[in-house]
Structures are given as C-alpha cells and as structure tokens.
PDB file of C-alpha atoms and ligand atoms in Angstrom:
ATOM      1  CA  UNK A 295     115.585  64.902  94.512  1.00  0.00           C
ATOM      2  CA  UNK A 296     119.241  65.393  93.647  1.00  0.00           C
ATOM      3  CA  UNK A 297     122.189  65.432  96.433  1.00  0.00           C
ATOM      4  CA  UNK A 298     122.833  69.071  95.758  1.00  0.00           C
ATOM      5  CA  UNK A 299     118.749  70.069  96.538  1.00  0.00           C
ATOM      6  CA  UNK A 300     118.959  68.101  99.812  1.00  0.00           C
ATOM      7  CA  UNK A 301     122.072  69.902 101.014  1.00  0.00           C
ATOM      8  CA  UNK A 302     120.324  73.242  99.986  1.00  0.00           C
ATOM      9  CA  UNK A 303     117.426  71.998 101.314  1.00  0.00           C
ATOM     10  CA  UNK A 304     119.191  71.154 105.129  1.00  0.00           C
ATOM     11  CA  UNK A 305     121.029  74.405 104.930  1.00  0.00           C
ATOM     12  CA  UNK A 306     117.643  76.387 104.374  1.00  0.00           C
ATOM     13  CA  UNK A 307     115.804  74.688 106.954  1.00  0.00           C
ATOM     14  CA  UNK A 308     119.017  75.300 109.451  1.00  0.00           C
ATOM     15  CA  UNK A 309     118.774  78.883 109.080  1.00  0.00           C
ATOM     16  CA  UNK A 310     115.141  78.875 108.903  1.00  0.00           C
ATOM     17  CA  UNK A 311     114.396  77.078 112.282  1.00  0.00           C
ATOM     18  CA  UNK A 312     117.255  79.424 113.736  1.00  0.00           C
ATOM     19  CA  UNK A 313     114.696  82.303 112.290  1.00  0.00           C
ATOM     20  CA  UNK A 314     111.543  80.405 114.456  1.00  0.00           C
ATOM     21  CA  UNK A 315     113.789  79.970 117.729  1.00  0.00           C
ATOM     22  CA  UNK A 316     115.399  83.176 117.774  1.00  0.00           C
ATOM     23  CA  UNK A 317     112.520  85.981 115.892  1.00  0.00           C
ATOM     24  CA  UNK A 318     111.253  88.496 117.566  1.00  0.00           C
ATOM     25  CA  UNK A 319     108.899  91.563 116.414  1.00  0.00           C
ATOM     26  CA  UNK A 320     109.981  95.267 117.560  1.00  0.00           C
ATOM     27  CA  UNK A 321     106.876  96.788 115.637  1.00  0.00           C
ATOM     28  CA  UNK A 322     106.214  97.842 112.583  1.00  0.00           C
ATOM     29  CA  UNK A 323     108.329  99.271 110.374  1.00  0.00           C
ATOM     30  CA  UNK A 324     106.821 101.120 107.589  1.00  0.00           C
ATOM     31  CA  UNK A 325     108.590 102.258 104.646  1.00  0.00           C
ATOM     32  CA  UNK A 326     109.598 105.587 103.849  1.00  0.00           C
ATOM     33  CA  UNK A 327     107.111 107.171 101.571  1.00  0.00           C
ATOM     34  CA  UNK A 328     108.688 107.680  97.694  1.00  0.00           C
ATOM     35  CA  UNK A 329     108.517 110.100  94.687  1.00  0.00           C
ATOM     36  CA  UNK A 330     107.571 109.057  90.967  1.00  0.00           C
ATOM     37  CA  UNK A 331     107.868 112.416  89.838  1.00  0.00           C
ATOM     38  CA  UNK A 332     112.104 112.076  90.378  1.00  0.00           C
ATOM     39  CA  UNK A 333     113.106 110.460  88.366  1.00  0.00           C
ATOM     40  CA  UNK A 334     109.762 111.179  86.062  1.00  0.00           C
ATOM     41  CA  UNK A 335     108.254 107.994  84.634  1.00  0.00           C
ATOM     42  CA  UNK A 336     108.291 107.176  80.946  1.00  0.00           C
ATOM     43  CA  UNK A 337     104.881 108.442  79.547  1.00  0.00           C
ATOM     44  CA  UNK A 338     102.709 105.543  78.456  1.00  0.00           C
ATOM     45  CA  UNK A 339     103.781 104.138  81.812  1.00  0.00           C
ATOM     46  CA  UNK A 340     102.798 107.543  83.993  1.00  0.00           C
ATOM     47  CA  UNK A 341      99.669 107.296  81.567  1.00  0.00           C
ATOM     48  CA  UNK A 342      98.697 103.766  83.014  1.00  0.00           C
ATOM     49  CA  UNK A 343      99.108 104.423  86.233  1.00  0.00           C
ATOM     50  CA  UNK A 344      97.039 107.817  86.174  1.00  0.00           C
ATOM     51  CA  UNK A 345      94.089 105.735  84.640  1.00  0.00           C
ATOM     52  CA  UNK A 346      94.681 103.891  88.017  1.00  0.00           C
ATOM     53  CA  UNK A 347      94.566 106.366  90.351  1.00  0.00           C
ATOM     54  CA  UNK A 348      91.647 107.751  88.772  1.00  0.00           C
ATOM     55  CA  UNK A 349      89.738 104.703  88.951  1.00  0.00           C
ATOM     56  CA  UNK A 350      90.508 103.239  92.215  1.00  0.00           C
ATOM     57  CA  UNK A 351      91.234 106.465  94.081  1.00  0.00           C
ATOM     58  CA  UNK A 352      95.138 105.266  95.170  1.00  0.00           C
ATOM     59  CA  UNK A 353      98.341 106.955  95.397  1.00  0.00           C
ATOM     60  CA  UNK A 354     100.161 104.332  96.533  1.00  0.00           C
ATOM     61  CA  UNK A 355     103.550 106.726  96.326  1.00  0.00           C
ATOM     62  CA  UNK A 356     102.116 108.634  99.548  1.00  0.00           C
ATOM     63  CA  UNK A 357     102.762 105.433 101.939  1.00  0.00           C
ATOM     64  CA  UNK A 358     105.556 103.167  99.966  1.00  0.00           C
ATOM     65  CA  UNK A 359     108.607 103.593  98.531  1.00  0.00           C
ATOM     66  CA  UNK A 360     108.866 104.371  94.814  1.00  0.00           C
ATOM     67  CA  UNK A 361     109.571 100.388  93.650  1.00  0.00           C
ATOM     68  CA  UNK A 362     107.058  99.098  96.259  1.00  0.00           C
ATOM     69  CA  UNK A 363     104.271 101.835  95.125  1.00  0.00           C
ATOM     70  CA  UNK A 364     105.568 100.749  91.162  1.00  0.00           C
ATOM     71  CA  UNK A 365     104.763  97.631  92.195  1.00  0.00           C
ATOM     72  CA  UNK A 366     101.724  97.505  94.133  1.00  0.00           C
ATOM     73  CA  UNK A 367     100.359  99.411  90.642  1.00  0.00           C
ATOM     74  CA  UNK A 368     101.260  96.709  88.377  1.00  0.00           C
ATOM     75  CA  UNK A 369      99.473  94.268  90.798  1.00  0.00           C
ATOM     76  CA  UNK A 370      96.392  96.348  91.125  1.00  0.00           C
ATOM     77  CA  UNK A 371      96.521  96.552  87.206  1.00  0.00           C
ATOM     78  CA  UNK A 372      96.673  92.937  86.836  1.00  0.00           C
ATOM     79  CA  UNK A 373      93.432  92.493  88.741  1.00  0.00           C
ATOM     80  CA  UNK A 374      91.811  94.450  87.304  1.00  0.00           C
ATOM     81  CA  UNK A 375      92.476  93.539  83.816  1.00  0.00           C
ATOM     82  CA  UNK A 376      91.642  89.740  84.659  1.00  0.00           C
ATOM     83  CA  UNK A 377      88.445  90.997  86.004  1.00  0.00           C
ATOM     84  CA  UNK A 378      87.483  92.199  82.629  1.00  0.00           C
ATOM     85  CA  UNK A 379      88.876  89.344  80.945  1.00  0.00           C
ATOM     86  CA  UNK A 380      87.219  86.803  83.306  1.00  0.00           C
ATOM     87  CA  UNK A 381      84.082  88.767  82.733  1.00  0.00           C
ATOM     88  CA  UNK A 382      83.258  89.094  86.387  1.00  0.00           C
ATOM     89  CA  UNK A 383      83.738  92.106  89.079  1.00  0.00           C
ATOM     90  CA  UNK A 384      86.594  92.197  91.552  1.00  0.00           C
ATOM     91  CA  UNK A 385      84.908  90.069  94.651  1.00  0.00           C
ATOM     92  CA  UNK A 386      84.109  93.249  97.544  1.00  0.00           C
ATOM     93  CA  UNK A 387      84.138  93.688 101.234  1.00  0.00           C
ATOM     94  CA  UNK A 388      84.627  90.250 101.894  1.00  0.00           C
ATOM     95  CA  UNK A 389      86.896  88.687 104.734  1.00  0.00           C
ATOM     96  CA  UNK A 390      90.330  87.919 102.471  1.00  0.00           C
ATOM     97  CA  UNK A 391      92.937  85.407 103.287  1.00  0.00           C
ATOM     98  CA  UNK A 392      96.421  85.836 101.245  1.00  0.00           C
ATOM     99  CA  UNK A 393      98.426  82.544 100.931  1.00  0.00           C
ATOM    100  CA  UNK A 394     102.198  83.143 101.307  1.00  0.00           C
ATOM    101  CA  UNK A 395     102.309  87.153 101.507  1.00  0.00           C
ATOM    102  CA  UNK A 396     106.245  87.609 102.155  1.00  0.00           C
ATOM    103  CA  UNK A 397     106.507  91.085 103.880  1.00  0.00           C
ATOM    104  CA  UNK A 398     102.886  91.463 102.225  1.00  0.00           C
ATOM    105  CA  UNK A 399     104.155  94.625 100.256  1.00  0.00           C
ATOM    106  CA  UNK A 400     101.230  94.422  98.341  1.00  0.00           C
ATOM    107  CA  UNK A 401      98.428  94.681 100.905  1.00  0.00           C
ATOM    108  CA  UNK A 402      97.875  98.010  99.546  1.00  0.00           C
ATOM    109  CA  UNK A 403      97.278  96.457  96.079  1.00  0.00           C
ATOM    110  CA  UNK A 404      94.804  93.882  97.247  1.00  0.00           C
ATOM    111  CA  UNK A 405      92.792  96.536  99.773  1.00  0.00           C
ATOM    112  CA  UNK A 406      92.131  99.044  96.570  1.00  0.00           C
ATOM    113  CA  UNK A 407      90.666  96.013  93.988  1.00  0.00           C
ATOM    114  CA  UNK A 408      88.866  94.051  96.646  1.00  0.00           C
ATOM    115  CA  UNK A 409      87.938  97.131  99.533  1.00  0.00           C
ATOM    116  CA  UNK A 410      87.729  93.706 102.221  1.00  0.00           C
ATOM    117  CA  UNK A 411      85.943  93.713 105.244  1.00  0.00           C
ATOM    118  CA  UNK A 412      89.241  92.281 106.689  1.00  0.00           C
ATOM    119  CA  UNK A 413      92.505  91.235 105.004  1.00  0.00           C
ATOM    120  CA  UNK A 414      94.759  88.917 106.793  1.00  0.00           C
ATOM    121  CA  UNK A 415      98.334  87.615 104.974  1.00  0.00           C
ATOM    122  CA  UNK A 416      99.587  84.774 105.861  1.00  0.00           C
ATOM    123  CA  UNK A 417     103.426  83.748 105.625  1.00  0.00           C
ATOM    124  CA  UNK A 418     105.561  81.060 107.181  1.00  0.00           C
ATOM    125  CA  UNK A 419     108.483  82.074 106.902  1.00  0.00           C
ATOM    126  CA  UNK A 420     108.289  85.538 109.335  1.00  0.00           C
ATOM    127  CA  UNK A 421     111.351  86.607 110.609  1.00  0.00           C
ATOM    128  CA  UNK A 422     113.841  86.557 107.753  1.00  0.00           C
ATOM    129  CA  UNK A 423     116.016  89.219 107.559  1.00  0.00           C
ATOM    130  CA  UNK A 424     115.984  92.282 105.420  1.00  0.00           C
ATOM    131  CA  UNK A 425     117.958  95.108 104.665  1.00  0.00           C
ATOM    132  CA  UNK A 426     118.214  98.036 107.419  1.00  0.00           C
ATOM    133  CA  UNK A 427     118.415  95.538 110.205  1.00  0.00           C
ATOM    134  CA  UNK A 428     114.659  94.768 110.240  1.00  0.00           C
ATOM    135  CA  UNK A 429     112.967  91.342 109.618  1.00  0.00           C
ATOM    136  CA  UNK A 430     110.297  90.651 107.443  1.00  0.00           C
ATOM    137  CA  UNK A 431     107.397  90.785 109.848  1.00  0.00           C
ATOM    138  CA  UNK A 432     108.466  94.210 111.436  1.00  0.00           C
ATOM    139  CA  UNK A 433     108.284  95.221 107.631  1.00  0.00           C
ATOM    140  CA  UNK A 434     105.037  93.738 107.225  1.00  0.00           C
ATOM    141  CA  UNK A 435     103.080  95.097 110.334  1.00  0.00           C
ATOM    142  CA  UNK A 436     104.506  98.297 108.961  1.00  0.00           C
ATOM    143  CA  UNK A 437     102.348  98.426 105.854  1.00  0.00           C
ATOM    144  CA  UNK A 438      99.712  96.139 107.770  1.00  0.00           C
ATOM    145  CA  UNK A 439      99.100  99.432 110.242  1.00  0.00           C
ATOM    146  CA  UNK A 440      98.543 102.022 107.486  1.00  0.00           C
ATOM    147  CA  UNK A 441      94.995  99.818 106.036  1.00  0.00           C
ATOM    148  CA  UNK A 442      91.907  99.197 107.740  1.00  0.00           C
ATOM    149  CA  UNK A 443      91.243  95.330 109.243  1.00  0.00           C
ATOM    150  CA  UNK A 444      94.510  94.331 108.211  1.00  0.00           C
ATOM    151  CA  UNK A 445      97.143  91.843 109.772  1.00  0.00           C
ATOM    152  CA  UNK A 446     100.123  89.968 109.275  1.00  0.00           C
ATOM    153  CA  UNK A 447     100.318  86.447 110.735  1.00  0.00           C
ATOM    154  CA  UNK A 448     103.061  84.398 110.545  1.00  0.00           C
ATOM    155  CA  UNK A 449     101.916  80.923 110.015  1.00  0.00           C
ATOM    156  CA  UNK A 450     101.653  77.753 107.731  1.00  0.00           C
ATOM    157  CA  UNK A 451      99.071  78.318 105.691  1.00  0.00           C
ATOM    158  CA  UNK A 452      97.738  74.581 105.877  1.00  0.00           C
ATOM    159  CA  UNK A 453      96.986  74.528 109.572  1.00  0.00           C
ATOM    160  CA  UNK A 454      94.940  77.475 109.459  1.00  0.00           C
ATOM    161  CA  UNK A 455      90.803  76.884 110.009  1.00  0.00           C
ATOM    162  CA  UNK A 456      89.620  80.037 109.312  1.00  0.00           C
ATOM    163  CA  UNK A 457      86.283  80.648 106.647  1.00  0.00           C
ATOM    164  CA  UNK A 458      87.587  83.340 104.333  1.00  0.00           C
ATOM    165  CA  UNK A 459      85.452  84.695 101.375  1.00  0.00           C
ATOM    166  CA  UNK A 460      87.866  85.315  99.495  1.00  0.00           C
ATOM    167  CA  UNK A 461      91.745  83.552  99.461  1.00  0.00           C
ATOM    168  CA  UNK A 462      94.233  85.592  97.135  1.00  0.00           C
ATOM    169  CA  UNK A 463      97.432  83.222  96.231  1.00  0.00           C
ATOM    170  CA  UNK A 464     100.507  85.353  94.694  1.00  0.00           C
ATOM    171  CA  UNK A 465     102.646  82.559  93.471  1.00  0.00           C
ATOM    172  CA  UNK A 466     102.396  79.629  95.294  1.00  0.00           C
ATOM    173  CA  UNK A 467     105.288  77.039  95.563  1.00  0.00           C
ATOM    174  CA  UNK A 468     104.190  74.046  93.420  1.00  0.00           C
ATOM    175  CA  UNK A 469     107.835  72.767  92.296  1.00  0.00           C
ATOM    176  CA  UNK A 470     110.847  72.175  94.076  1.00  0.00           C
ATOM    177  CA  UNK A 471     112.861  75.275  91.731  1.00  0.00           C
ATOM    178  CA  UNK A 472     111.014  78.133  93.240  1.00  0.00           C
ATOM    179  CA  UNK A 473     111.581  76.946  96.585  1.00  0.00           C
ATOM    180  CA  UNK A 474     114.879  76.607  96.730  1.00  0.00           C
ATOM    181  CA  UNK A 475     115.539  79.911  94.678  1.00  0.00           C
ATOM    182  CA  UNK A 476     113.644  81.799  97.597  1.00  0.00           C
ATOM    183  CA  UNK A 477     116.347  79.905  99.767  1.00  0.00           C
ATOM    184  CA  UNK A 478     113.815  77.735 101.861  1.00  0.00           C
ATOM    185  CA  UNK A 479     113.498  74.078 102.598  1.00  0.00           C
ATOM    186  CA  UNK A 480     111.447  71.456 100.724  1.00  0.00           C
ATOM    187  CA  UNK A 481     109.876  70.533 103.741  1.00  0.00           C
ATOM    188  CA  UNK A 482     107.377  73.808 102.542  1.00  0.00           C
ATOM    189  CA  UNK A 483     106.631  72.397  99.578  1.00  0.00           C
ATOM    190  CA  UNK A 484     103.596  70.945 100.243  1.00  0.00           C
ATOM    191  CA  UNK A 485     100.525  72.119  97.813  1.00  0.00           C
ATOM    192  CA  UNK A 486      98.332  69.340  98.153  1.00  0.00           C
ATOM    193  CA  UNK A 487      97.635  70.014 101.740  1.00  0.00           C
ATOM    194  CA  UNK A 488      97.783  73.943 101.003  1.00  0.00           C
ATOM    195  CA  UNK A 489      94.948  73.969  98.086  1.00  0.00           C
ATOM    196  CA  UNK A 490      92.787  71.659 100.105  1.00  0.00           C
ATOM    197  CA  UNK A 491      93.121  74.150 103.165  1.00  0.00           C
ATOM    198  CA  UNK A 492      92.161  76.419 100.673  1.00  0.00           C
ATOM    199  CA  UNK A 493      89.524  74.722  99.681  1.00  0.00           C
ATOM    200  CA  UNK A 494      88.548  73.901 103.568  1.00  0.00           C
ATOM    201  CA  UNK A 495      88.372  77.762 104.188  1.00  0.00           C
ATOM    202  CA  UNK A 496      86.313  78.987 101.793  1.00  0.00           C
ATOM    203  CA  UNK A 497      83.062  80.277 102.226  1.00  0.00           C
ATOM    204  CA  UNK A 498      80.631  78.535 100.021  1.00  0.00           C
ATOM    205  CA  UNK A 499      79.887  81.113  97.845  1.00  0.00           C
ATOM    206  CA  UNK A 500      83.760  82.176  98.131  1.00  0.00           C
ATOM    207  CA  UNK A 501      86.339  82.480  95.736  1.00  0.00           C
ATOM    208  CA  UNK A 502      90.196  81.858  95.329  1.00  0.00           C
ATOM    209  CA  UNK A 503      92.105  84.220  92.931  1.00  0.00           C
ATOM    210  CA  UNK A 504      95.932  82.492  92.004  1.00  0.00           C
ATOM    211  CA  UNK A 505      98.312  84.282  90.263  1.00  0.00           C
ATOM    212  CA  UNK A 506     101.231  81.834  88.685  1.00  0.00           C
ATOM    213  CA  UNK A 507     104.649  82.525  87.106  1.00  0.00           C
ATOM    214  CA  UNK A 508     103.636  81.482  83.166  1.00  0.00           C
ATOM    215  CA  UNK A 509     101.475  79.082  82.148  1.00  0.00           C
ATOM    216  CA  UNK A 510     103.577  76.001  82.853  1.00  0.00           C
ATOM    217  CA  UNK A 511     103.320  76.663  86.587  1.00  0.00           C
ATOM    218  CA  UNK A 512      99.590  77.363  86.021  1.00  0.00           C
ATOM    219  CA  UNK A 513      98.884  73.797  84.520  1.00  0.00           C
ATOM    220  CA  UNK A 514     101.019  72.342  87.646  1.00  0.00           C
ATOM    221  CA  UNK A 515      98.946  74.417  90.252  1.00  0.00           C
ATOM    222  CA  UNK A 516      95.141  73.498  88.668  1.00  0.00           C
ATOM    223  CA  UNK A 517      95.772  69.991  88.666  1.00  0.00           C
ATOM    224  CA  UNK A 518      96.656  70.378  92.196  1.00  0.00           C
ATOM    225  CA  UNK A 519      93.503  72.550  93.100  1.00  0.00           C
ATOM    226  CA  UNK A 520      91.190  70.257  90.686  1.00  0.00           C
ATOM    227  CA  UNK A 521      92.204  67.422  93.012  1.00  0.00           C
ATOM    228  CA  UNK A 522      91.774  69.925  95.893  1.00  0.00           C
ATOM    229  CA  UNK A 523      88.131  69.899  94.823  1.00  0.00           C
ATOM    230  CA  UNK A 524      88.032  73.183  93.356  1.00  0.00           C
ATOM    231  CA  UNK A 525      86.384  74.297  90.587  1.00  0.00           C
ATOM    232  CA  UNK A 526      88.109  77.010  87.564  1.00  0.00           C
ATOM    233  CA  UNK A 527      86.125  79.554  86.554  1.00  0.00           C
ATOM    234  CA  UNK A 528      88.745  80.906  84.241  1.00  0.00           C
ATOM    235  CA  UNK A 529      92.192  81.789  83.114  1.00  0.00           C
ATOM    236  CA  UNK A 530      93.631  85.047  81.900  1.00  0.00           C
ATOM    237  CA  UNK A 531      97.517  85.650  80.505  1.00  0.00           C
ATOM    238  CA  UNK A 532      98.715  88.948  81.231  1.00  0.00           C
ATOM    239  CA  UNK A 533     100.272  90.248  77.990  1.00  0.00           C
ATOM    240  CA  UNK A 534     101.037  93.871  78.808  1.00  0.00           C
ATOM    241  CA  UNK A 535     102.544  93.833  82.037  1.00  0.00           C
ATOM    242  CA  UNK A 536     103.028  97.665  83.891  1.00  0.00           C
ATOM    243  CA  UNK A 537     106.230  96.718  84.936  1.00  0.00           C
ATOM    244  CA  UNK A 538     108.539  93.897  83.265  1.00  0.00           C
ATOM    245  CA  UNK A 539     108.153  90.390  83.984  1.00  0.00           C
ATOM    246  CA  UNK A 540     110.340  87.302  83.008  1.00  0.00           C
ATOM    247  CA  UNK A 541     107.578  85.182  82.416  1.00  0.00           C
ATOM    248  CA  UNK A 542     103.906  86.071  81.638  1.00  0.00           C
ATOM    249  CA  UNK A 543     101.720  86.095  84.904  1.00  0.00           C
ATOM    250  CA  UNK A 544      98.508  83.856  84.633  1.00  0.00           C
ATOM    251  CA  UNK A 545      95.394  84.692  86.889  1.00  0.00           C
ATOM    252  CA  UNK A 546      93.106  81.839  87.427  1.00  0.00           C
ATOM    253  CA  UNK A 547      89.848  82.367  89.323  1.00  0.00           C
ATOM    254  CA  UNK A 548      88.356  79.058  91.155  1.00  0.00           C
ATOM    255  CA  UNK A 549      85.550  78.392  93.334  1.00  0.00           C
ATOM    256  CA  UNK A 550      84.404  75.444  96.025  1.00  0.00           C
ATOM    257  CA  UNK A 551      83.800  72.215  93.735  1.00  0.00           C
ATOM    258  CA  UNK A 552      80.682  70.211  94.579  1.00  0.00           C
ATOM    259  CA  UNK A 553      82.604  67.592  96.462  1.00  0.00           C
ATOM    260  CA  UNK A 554      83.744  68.625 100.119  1.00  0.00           C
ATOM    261  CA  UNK A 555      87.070  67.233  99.738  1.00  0.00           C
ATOM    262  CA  UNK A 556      87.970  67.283 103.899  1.00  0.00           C
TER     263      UNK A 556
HETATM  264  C1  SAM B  28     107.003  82.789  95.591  1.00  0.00           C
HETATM  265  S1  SAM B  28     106.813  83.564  97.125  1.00  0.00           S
HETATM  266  C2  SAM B  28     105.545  84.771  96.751  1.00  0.00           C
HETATM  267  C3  SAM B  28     105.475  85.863  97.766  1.00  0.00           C
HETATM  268  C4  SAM B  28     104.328  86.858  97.561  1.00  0.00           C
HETATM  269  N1  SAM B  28     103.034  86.202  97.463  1.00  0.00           N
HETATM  270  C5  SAM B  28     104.556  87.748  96.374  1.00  0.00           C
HETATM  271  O1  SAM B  28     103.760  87.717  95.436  1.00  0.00           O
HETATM  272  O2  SAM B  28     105.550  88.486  96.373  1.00  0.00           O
HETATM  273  C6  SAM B  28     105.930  82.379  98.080  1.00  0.00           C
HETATM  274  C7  SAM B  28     105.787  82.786  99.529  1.00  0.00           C
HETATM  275  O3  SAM B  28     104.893  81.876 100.152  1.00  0.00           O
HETATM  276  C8  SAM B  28     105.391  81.544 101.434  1.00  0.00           C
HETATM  277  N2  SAM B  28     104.805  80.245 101.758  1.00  0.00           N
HETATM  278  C9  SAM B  28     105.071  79.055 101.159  1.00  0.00           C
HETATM  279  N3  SAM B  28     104.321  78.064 101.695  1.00  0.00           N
HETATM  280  C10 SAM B  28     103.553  78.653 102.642  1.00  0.00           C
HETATM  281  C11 SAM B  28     102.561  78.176 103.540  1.00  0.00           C
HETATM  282  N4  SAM B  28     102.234  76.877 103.568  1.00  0.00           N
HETATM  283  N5  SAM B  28     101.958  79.047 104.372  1.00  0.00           N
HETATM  284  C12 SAM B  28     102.305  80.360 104.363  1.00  0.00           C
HETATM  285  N6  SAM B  28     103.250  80.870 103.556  1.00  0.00           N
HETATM  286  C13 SAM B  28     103.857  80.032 102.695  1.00  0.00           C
HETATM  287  C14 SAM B  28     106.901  81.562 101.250  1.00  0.00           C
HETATM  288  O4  SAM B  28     107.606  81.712 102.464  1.00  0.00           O
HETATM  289  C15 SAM B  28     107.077  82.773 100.325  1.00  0.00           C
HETATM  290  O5  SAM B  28     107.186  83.963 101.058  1.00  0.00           O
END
C-alpha cells in the first residue's frame, strides 16, 4: 500500500468513525416522485423501458426521482436479461439479503425481479451525508417504507448470522481503488470474510447473484467466492446497457459449494 492510500485511508476512517459516534436517524426521507415524460426520453430508450413496465408491472417514476427511477430500470433490465442468459428464472419470494446497498436506491429494482418474502440491505457505512441535509440512512428508510418487508440496516455485512435465500451483491469492494474512490477506509476491504459470510448465510438451496464493474473485477471476486466455498453457476456480460456504463457490468450467479467452509 502506497503512503498516499494510507493517508487517504486515515482521513476516511476519521470522518467515518465521526459518522458512527455522531449519526442519528430523523426518519425516512423519501424522494420526491419524478417525470420521464419532461424532458421526453429518446425512443428506443422509452421503448425499453415500456417493455418493462409491461412485464413486471412497475412505474418506478411514481415513487423516485427521474435519475433514481432511470436507474432502478436499467437494474431491473439487467436481471432480467442475465436470467435469460443464465437460462434460469429470477429466484421468487424468498428472504433476500443485499451486501453493501448504499442508500439502497434500488430496492425498488430488486422487489419487482425477485417479489421477496422480505428484503433487507445491508450497508456499513450509514450515516454519510447527502445533499438536502439528510444522511444516507434517512434516505434509505425513505424508499425502504414505500415496499413490503423491507429494511435498511446499517451494519458490516460479515458479522451478520442471518439464513437468507437469496444474497444480491451490487459491486462489492474487492480492490483497494474502489474503496478509496467511494472515500472510505481500507480497513472495509475485507472480501474474504464477506463471501464466506455469504456463504455462511445462505440457505442450502439458496443463491447469491453479484454484479461486478467489468470482467477484471469479476475474475478478482470468483476467486474470492471459489475459496469462499461457493459454487458458479454462470456468468453473463451485459452488452446493451439501458443507461451508459464505463465498464461492462458482469452478473455471476453462485450457489453453496459442497464444502461448509465455516
Ligand atoms: C461500490 S459500492 C456499491 C453500492 C450499491 N450496491 C450500488 O450498487 O450502488 C459498495 C458499497 O458497499 C458498502 N460496503 C462495503 N463493505 C461492506 C460490508 N462489509 N458490509 C456492508 N456494506 C459494505 C460500502 O459502504 C458501499 O456503500
């Protein structure tokens, strides 16, 4: 680790422990609901998102802001499309853990593919501050109350023992870059112990859906979950994203191993 990453690294942690002692939750604060009719959306891209709304019954634009509803779209689209690609169905009503949520702006995404029996995001980081005065966990209880069995729970997602049939993970930290860039301390870089919680939590017949940035950072994150004793049940590369994306997102699909690693 270079001198200039450890002095990032202190500074993040600083602010971030500051964040722990000082937080506090005044309730939920939900976003104002947005328009995609002003300004109107290019066609192919209205087009896509119509086939969407037919199919899972959503109109995410009624709850969320315009880039929030854009987004929460594009991440419902991207399930879906693995699906198909992975030749399986979106898992149902099952109880669904997701690793590292942020203000978990796309709960609304992951309650349309997978309709779970309960839906719980996880984050450690909860009380960073966001624009309008609000922190990220009075954001997140915000869309949290407008979906069924939903919560937000701030926590490290490696001390949690809770069986989960399902365990969504959006990105997960497995280099130092990404980290840093989402101005926190190393210290939360820790996958080993995150995949093998995963791997603790899940339900035997359960499953664990990852999304990565590219498939660089997919090869980094299965040889951590291999070792994690889990087992991959596929790959897809998103070529056709709904909304830009720097890099390509990769969907991997993985299920217990044999071995009961912990
Ligand atoms: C790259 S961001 C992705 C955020 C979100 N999943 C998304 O797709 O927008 C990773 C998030 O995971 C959180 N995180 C990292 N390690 C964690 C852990 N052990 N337990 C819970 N949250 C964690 C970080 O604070 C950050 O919000």
């Amino acid at each position: 680790m270079s001198l200039g990453e450890r002095l990032r690294s202190a500074y993040f942690a600083f602010w971030l422990d500051l964040s722990e002692r000082l937080g506090r939750v005044r309730g939920p604060r939900p976003e104002a609901p947005g328009s995609l009719e002003d300004p109107p959306l290019e066609a192919a891209l209205a087009a896509r998102i119509d086939a969407l709304r037919r199919r899972f019954g959503v109109r995410f634009e009624c709850s969320l802001g315009r880039e929030t509803a854009l987004q929460n779209y594009a991440r419902l689209e991207l399930l879906d499309r693995a699906a198909g690609a992975l030749g399986t169905a979106l898992p149902q009503g099952r109880d669904v853990h997701d690793v590292g949520c942020a203000s978990f702006w796309y709960a609304p995404a992951l309650h349309a593919a997978f309709r779970p029996r309960s839906l719980r995001g996880f984050e450690v980081e909860g009380y960073r501050r966001l624009q309008g005065g609000i922190n990220r966990a009075e954001r997140a209880l915000g869309y949290a109350a407008q979906l069924p069995a939903t919560e937000f729970v701030i926590a490290d997602y490696a001390t949690v023992r809770e069986c989960a049939g399902l365990v969504t993970a959006f990105f997960p930290f497995v280099t130092r870059a990404p980290v840093l860039a989402w101005r926190l301390p190393l210290r939360v870089l820790a996958p080993e112990a995150l995949f093998a919680c995963v791997r603790a939590n899940l339900a035997p017949d359960g499953e664990l859906w990852m999304v990565n940035h590219g498939e660089g950072e997919a090869e980094t994150a299965a040889l951590i979950a291999v070792s994690a004793g889990l087992r991959c049940r596929g790959f897809y590369v998103e070529p056709d994203p709904l909304l830009a994306r720097p890099e390509p997102a990769v969907v991997s699909r993985w299920s217990p191993g044999d071995v009961q690693v912990r």
